[in-house]
CSV table of C-alpha atoms in Angstrom, one decimal:
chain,number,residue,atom,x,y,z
A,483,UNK,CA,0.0,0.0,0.0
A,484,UNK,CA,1.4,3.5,-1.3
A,485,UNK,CA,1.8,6.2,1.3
A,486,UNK,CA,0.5,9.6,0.1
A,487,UNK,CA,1.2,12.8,2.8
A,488,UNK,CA,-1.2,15.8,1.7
A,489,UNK,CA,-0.3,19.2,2.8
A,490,UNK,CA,-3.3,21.5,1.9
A,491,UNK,CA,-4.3,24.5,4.4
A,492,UNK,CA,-8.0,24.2,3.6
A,493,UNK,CA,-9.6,22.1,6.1
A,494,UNK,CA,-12.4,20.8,3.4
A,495,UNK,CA,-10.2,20.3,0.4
A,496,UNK,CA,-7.8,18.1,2.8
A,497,UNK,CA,-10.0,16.0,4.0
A,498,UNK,CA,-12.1,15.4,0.7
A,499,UNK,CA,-8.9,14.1,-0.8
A,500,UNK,CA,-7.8,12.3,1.8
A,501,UNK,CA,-11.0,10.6,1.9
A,502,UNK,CA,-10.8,10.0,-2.1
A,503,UNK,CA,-7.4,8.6,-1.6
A,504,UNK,CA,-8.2,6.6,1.4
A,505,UNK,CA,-11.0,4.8,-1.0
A,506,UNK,CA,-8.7,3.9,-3.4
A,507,UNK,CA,-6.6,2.2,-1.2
A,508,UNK,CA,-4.0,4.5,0.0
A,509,UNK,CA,-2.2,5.5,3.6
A,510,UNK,CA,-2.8,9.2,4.0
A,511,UNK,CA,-1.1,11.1,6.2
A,512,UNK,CA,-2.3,15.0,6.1
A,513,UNK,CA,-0.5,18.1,7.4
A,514,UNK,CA,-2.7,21.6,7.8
A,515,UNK,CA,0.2,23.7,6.6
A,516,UNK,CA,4.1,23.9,4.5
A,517,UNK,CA,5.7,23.4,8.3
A,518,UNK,CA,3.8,20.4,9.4
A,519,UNK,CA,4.4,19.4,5.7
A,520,UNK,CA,8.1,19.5,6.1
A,521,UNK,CA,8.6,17.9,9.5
A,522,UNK,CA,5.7,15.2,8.5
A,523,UNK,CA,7.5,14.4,5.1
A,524,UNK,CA,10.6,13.3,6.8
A,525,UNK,CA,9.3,11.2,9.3
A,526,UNK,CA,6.9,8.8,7.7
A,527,UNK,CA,9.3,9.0,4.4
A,528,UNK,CA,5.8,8.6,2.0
A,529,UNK,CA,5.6,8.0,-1.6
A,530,UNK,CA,4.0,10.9,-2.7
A,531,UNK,CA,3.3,14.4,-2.0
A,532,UNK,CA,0.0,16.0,-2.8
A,533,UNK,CA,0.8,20.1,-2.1
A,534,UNK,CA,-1.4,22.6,-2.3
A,535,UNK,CA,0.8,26.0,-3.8
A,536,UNK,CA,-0.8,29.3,-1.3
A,537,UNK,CA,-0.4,28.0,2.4
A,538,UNK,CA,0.5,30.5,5.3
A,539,UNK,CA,3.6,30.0,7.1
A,540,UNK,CA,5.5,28.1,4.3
A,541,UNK,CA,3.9,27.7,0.9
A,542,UNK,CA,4.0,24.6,-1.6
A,543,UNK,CA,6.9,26.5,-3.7
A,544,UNK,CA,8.9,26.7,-0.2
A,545,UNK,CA,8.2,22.9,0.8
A,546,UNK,CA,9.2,21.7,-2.8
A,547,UNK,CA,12.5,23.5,-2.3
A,548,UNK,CA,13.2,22.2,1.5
A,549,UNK,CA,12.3,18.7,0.6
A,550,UNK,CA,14.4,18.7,-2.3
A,551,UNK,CA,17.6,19.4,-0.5
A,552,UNK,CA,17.0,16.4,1.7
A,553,UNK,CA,18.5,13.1,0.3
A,554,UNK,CA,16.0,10.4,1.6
A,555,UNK,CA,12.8,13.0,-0.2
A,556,UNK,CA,14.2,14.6,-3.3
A,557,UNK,CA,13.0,11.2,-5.1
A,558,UNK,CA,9.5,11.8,-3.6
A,559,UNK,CA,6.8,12.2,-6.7
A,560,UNK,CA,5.6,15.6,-6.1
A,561,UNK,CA,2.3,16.8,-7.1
A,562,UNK,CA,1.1,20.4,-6.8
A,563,UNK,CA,-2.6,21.4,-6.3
A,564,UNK,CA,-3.7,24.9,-6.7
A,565,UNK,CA,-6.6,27.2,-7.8
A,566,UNK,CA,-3.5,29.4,-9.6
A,567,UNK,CA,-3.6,27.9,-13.5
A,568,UNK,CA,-1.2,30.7,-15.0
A,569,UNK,CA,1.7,29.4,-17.3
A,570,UNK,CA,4.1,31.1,-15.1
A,571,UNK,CA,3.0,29.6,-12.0
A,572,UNK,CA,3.1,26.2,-13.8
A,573,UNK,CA,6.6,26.8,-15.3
A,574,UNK,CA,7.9,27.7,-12.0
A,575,UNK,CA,6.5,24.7,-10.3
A,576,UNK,CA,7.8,22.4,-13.0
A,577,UNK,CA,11.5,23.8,-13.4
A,578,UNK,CA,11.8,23.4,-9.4
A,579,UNK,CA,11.4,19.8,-9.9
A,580,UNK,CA,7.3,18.9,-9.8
A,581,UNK,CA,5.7,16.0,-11.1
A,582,UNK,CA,2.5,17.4,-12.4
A,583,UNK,CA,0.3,20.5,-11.5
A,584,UNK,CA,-3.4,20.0,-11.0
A,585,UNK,CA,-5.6,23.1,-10.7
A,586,UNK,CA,-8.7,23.6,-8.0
A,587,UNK,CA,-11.6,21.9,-8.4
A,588,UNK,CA,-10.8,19.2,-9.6
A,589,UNK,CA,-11.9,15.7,-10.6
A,590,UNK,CA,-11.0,12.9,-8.4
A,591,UNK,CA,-10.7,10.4,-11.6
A,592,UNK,CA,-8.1,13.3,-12.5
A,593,UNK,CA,-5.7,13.1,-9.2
A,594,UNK,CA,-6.1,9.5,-8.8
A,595,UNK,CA,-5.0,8.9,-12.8
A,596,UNK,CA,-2.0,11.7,-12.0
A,597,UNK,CA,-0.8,10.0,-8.3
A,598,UNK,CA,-1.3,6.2,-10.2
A,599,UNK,CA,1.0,7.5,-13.3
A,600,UNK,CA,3.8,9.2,-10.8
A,601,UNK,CA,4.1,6.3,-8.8
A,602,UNK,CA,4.4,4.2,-11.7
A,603,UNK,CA,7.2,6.5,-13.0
A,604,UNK,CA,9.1,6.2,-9.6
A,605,UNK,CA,8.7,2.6,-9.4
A,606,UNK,CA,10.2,2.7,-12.7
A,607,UNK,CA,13.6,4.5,-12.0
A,608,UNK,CA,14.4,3.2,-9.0
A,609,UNK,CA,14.3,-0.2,-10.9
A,610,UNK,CA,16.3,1.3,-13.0
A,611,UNK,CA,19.5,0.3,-11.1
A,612,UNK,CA,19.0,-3.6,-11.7
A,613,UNK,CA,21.6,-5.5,-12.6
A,614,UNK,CA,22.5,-5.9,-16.4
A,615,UNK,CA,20.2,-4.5,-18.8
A,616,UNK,CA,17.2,-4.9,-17.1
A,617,UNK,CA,17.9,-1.6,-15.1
A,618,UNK,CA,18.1,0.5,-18.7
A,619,UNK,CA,15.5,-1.5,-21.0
A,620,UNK,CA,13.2,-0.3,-17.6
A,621,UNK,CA,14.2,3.3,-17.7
A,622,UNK,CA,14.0,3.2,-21.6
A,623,UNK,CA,10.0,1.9,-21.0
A,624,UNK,CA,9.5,4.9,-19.1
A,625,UNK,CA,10.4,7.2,-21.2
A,626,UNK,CA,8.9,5.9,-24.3
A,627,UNK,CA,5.5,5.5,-22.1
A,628,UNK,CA,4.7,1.9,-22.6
A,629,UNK,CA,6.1,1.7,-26.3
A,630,UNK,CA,10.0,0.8,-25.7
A,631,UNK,CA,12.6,2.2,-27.9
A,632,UNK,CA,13.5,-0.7,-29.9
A,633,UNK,CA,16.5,0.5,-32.0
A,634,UNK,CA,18.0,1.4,-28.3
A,635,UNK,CA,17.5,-2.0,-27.1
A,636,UNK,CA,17.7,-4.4,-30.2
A,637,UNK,CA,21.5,-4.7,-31.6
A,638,UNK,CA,22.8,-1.9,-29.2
A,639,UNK,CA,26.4,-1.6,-29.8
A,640,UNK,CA,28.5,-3.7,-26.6
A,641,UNK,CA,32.1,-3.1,-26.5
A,642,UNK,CA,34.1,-5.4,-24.9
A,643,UNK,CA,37.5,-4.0,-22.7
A,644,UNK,CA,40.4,-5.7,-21.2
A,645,UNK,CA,41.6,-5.6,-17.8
A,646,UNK,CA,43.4,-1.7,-17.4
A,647,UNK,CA,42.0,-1.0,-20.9
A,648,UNK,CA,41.0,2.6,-21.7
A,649,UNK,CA,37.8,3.3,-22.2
A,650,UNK,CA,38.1,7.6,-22.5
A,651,UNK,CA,40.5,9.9,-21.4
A,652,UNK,CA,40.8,13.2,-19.6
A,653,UNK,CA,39.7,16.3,-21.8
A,654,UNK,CA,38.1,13.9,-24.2
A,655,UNK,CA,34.3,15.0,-25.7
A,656,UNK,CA,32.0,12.7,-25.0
A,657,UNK,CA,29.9,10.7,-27.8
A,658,UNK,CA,27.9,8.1,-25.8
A,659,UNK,CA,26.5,7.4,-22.3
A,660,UNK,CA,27.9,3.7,-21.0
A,661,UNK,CA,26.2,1.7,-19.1
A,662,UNK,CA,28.2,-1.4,-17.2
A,663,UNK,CA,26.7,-4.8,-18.1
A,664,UNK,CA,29.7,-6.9,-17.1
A,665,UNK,CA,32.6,-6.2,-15.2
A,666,UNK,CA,34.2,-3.1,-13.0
A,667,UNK,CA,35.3,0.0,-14.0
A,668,UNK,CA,37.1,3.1,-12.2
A,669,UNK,CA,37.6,6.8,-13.1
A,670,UNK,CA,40.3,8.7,-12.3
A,671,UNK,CA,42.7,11.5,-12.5
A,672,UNK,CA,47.1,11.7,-12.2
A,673,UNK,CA,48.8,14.8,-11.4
A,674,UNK,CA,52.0,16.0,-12.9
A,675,UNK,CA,53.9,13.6,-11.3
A,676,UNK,CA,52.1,10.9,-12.3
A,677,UNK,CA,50.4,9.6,-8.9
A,678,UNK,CA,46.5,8.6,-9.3
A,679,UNK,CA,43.7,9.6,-7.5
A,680,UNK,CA,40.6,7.4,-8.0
A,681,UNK,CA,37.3,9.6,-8.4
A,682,UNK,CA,35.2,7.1,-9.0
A,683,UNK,CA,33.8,3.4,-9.1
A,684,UNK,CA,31.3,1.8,-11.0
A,685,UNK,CA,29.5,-1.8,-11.2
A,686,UNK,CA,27.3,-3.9,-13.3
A,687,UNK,CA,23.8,-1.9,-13.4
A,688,UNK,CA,25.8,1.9,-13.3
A,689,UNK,CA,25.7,4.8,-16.0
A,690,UNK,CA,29.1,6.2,-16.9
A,691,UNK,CA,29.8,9.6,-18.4
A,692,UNK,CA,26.8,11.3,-18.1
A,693,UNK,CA,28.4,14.4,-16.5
A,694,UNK,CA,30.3,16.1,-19.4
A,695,UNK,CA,26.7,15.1,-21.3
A,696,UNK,CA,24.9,16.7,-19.0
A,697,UNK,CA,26.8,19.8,-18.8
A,698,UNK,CA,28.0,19.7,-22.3
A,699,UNK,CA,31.9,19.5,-21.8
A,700,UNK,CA,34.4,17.1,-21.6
A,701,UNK,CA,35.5,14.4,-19.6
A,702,UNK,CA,36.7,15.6,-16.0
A,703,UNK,CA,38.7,12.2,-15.7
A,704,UNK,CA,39.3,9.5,-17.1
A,705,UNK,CA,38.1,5.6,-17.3
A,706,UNK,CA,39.6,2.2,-17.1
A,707,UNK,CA,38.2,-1.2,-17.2
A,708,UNK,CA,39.3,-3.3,-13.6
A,709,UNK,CA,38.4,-6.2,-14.8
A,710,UNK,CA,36.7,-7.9,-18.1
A,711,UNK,CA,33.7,-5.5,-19.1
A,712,UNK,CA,31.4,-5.0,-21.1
A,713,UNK,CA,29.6,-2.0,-21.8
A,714,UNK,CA,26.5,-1.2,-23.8
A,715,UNK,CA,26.6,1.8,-25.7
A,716,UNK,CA,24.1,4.9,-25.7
A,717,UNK,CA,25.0,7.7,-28.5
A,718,UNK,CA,25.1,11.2,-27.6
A,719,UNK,CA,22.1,12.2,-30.1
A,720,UNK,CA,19.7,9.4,-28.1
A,721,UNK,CA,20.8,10.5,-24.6
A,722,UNK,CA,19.8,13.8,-25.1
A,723,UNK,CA,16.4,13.3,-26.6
A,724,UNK,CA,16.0,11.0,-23.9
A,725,UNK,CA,16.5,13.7,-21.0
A,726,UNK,CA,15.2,16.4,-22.8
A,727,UNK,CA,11.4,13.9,-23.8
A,728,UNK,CA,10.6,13.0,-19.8
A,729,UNK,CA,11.6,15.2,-16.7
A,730,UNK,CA,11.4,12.5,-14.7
A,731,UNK,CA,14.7,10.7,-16.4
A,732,UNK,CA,16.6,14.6,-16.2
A,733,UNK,CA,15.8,14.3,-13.1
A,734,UNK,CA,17.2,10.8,-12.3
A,735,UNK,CA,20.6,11.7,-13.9
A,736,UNK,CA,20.8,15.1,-12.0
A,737,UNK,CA,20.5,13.4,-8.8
A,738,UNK,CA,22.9,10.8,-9.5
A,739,UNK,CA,25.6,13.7,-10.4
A,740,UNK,CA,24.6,15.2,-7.5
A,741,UNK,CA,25.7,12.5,-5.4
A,742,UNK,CA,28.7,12.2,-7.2
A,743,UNK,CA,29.4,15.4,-6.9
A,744,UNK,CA,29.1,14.9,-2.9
A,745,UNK,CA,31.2,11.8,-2.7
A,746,UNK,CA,34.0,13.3,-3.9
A,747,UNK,CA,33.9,16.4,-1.5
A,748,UNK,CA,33.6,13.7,0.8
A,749,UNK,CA,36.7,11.7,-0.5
A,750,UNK,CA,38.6,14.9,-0.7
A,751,UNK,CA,38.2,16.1,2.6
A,752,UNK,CA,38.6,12.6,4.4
A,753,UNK,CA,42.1,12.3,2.1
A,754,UNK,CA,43.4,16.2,3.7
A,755,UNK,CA,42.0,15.3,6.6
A,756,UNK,CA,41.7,11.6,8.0
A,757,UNK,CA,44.7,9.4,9.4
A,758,UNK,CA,46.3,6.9,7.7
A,759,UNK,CA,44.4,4.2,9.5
A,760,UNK,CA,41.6,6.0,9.0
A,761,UNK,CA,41.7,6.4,5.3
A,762,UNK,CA,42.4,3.1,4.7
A,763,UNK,CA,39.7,1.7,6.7
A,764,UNK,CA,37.9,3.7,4.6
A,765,UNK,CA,38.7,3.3,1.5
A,766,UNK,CA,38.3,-0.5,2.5
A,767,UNK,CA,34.8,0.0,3.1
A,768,UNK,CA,33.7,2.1,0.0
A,769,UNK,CA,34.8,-0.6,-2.2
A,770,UNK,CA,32.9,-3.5,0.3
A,771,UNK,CA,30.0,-1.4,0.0
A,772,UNK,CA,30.3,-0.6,-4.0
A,773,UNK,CA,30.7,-4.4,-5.0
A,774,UNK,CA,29.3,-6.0,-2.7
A,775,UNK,CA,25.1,-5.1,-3.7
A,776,UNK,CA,24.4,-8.4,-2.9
A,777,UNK,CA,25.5,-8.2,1.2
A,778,UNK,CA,27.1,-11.6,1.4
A,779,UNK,CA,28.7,-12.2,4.9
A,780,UNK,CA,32.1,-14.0,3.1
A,781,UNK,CA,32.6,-11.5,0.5
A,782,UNK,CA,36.4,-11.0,-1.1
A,783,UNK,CA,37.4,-7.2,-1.9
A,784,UNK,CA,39.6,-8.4,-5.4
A,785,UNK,CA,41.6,-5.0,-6.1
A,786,UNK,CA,45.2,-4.1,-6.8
A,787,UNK,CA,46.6,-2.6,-3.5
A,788,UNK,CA,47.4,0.0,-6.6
A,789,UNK,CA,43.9,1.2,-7.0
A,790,UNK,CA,42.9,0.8,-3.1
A,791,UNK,CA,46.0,3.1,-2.8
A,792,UNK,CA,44.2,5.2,-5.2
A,793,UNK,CA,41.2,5.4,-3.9
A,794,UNK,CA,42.4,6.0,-0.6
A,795,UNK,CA,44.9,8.9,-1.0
A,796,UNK,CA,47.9,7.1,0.1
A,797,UNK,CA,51.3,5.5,-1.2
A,798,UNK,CA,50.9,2.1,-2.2
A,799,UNK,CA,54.1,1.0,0.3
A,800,UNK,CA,51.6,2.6,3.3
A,801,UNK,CA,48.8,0.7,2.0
A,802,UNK,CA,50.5,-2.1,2.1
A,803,UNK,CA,52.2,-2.0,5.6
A,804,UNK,CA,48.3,-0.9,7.2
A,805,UNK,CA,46.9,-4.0,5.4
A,806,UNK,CA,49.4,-5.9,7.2
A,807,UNK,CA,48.4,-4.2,10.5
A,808,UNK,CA,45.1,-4.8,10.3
A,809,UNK,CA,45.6,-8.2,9.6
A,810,UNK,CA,46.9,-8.4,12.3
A,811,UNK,CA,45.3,-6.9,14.4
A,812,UNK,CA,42.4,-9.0,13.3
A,813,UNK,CA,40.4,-6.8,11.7
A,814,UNK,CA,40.8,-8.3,7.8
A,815,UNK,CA,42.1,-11.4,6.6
A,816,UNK,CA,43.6,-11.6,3.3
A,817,UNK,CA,44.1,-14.9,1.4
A,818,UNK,CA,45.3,-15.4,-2.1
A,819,UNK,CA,45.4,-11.6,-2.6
A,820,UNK,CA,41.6,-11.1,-1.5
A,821,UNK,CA,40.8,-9.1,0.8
A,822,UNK,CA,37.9,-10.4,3.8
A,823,UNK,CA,36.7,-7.8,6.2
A,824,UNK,CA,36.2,-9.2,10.0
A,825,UNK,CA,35.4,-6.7,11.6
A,826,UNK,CA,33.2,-4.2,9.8
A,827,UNK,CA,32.0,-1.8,12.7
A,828,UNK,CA,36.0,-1.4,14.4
A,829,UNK,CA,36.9,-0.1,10.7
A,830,UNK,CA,33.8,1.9,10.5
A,831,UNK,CA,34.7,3.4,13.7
A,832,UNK,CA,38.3,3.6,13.4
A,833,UNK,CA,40.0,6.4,15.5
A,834,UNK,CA,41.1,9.5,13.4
């Protein structure tokens, strides 16, 4: 059963569609005002937002905005429902990131056909990160509304890269979105002296290189197979009528730069900042939690001490020598070059 939160000031109008929503089968949870909205929205976490636009105290423009800086909402379908019906008032609502705008009064056939299709949508792209192709043919169905793209899914190009094989360098501009089928691949950048500092890490079911498409410029980094891959090939021309045909897919791609983007503050400041130990440890963990999807208790972490170095900010001699600590001090085992974690919550809470 969907959870719906409704944030309307008019006593009538929010119980009316509560009462319409409760009929059809939904859990409403209703707030009097854009405040109680707020506050209410991040404790029962729902899975959409009906928002009425003119409330005192914080209207639905306002709540929109709040929400959408918060990590566990900005996903959150968001419908707006307002008497106002002027193009600019629309145009507004939509450019800050709302689903669909339904004016006052309305027909209930109308909201419930609008909250069924945005949940649908979401459902959608959060499947969207299943393994192998599933996750894109998914996302591709969404934006084609029921009729797939078929010349993006039948005989799309796969190319196929060796272990520490280039797949595009620094300063390149792009031509295609990738999206990791098979295999493991990193993203990273050397200085002038040649040491490497890995930016990023991707897995079956990820997108690659949507930034530079996104923002139209080039490659920040570059990319390197880890393993075998395989990667299936979307060109430049499709991404973009892709994004530019459904909001919900912009959307999707924005937030996943977003949290790029944050990681690698994160990573940055944790790499000036942080210990050895401590960045180790951590790095240790980012790659358990990247590969490891699945949570399997015996997991192996199968990387070069060269790129765990490189992930973690350090010389590959120091990596080595805090393995071999850790070890140990019983906190990994490593056998045949693999990496086992033992004791997950000491290196989560590993002394700066």
């Amino acid at each position: 059963m969907a959870t719906i939160l409704i944030i309307e000031d008019n006593v009538d109008v929010r119980e009316n569609t509560a009462e319409i929503l409760q009929l059809a089968n939904y859990k409403v949870f209703m707030a009097a005002d854009g405040k109680e909205g707020v506050k209410l929205a991040e404790e029962v976490q729902p899975d959409l937002i009906v928002c009425d636009l003119t409330m005192p105290l914080l209207d639905g423009y306002g709540v929109l905005h709040l929400l959408s800086k918060k990590k566990a909402s900005s996903p959150v379908p968001f419908i707006f429902l307002t008497a106002k019906s002027e193009r600019s008032d629309v145009r507004k609502g939509m450019e800050m990131g709302a689903d669909d705008y339904i004016t006052k009064p309305f027909n209930p056939t109308e909201l419930l056909n609008s909250i069924e299709c945005q949940l649908r949508k979401a459902a959608a792209i959060r499947n969207s990160s299943d393994k192998g192709l599933a996750g894109l043919n998914s996302l591709l169905e969404l934006v084609s509304e029921g009729d797939p793209m078929q010349p993006l899914k039948d005989g799309r190009n796969i190319n196929r890269y060796k272990k520490k094989q280039c797949i595009y360098q620094e300063t390149n501009h792009p031509s295609h979105l990738y999206y990791v089928t098979k295999g493991k691949v990193k993203t990273y950048r050397r200085n002038d002296d040649g040491k490497e500092l890995i930016t990023g890490l991707y897995n079956e079911g990820d997108f690659l290189g949507y930034g530079p498409l996104l923002e139209g410029g080039v490659y920040p980094d570059s990319a390197e197979a880890m393993a075998e891959t395989e990667l299936a090939l979307i060109p430049r021309r499709e991404f973009e009528e892709l994004t530019n045909k459904n909001v919900q897919v912009m959307q999707r791609f924005i937030r996943l730069l977003s949290n790029n983007i944050q990681e690698k503050e994160i990573q940055l400041l944790n790499i000036a900042y942080n210990s050895l130990r401590k960045k180790v440890a951590d790095s240790l963990l980012a790659v358990y939690k990247k590969y490891n999807s699945s949570g399997a208790e015996n997991f192996g972490i199968d990387i070069s001490r060269e790129n765990l170095a490189a992930i973690a900010g350090v010389a590959k001699e120091s990596m080595i020598r805090t393995l071999g600590d850790f070890r140990d001090e019983k906190l990994i085992d490593i056998r045949d070059g693999i990496i086992y974690l033992l004791n997950i919550k000491k290196l989560s809470n590993m002394y700066n």
